[in-house]
Structures are given as structure tokens and as C-alpha cells.
C-alpha atoms as one frame of an Amber mdcrd trajectory, in Angstrom:
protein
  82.507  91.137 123.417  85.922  92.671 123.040  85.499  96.293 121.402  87.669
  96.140 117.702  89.994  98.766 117.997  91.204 100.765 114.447  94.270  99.878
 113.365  95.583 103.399 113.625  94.139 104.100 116.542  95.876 101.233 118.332
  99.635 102.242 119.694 102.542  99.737 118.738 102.872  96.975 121.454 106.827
  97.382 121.003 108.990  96.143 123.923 106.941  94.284 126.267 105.610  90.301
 126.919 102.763  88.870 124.965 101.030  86.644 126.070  99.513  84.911 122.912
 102.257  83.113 120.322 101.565  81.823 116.889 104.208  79.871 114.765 104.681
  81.262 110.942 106.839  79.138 108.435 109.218  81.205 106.661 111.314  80.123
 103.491 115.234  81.220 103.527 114.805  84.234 101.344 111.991  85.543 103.578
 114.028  85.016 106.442 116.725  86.844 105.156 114.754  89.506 103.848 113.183
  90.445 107.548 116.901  89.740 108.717 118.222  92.035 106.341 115.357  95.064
 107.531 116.382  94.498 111.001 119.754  95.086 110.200 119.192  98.204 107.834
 116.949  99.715 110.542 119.671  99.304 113.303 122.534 100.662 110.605 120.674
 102.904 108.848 118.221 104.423 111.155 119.518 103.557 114.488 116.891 102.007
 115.598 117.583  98.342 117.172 114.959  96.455 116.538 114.180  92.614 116.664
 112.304  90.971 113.750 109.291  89.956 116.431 108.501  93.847 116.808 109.464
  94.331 112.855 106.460  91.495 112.009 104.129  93.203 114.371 104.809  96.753
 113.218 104.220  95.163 109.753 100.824  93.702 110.757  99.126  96.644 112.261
 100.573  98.619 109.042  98.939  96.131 106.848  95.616  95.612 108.984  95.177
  98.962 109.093  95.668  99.615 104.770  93.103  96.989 104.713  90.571  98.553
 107.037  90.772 101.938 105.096  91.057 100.758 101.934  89.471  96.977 102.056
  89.243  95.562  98.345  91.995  98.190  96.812  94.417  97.554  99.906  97.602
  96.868  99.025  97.017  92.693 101.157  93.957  92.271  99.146  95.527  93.000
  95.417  98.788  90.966  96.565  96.751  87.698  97.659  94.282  87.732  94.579
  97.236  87.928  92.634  98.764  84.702  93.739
């Protein structure tokens, strides 16, 4: 079985191929909204970016809030609230 690795133990996968692919649906404001964080990081920060390493920077942040924090993490409150 393949050992579960902590979420901040795990280093970010940045610049390289992966291998597996999933397709995500986004609406035009979400869209623009990653667009729009790409952008500020390259303008603002300096840091270019693409939104495929932005949304899996974004994951391991999120996986890892809800590994420490489980019920009180900040994914769990947002999707009870919807």
C-alpha cells in the first residue's frame, strides 16, 4: 500500500510532468479569480507562475489545514456552509 505522506511534509511538485490529469469545471468568475492570482503573483511578487501549479499549491495548502485541523479546518466549515 502506498505510505500517506503529511501534507507538510510533502515538497511542492512545481515545474515538472504529471502523469495523472483530472478535469475541474470552473464558472467565469472563478476563472478569473485564479487568472487574476496568477497575474498578481507574477506583478506583484515576481514570481511567474501558471494557474496548474497555483491549483496544486492551493491543494496541498488546503489538504494539509484539513489534516491538522480536520472538523475546524478552514475546507470543512466552507463546505458545511453551502
Amino acid at each position: 500500500p502506498r505510505r500517506r505522506v503529511n501534507a507538510f511534509d510533502r515538497a511542492p511538485s512545481g515545474r515538472e510532468k504529471h502523469d495523472e490529469k483530472i478535469t475541474v469545471y470552473l464558472s467565469p468568475d472563478e476563472l478569473y479569480d485564479l487568472d487574476q492570482a496568477r497575474l498578481a503573483l507574477r506583478g506583484d511578487l515576481g514570481l511567474a507562475v501558471d494557474r496548474g501549479r497555483i491549483v496544486r499549491e492551493s491543494l496541498s495548502i488546503i489538504i494539509a489545514d484539513l489534516e491538522a485541523k480536520g472538523d475546524q479546518s478552514i475546507i470543512a466549515r466552507r463546505l458545511r456552509g453551502r
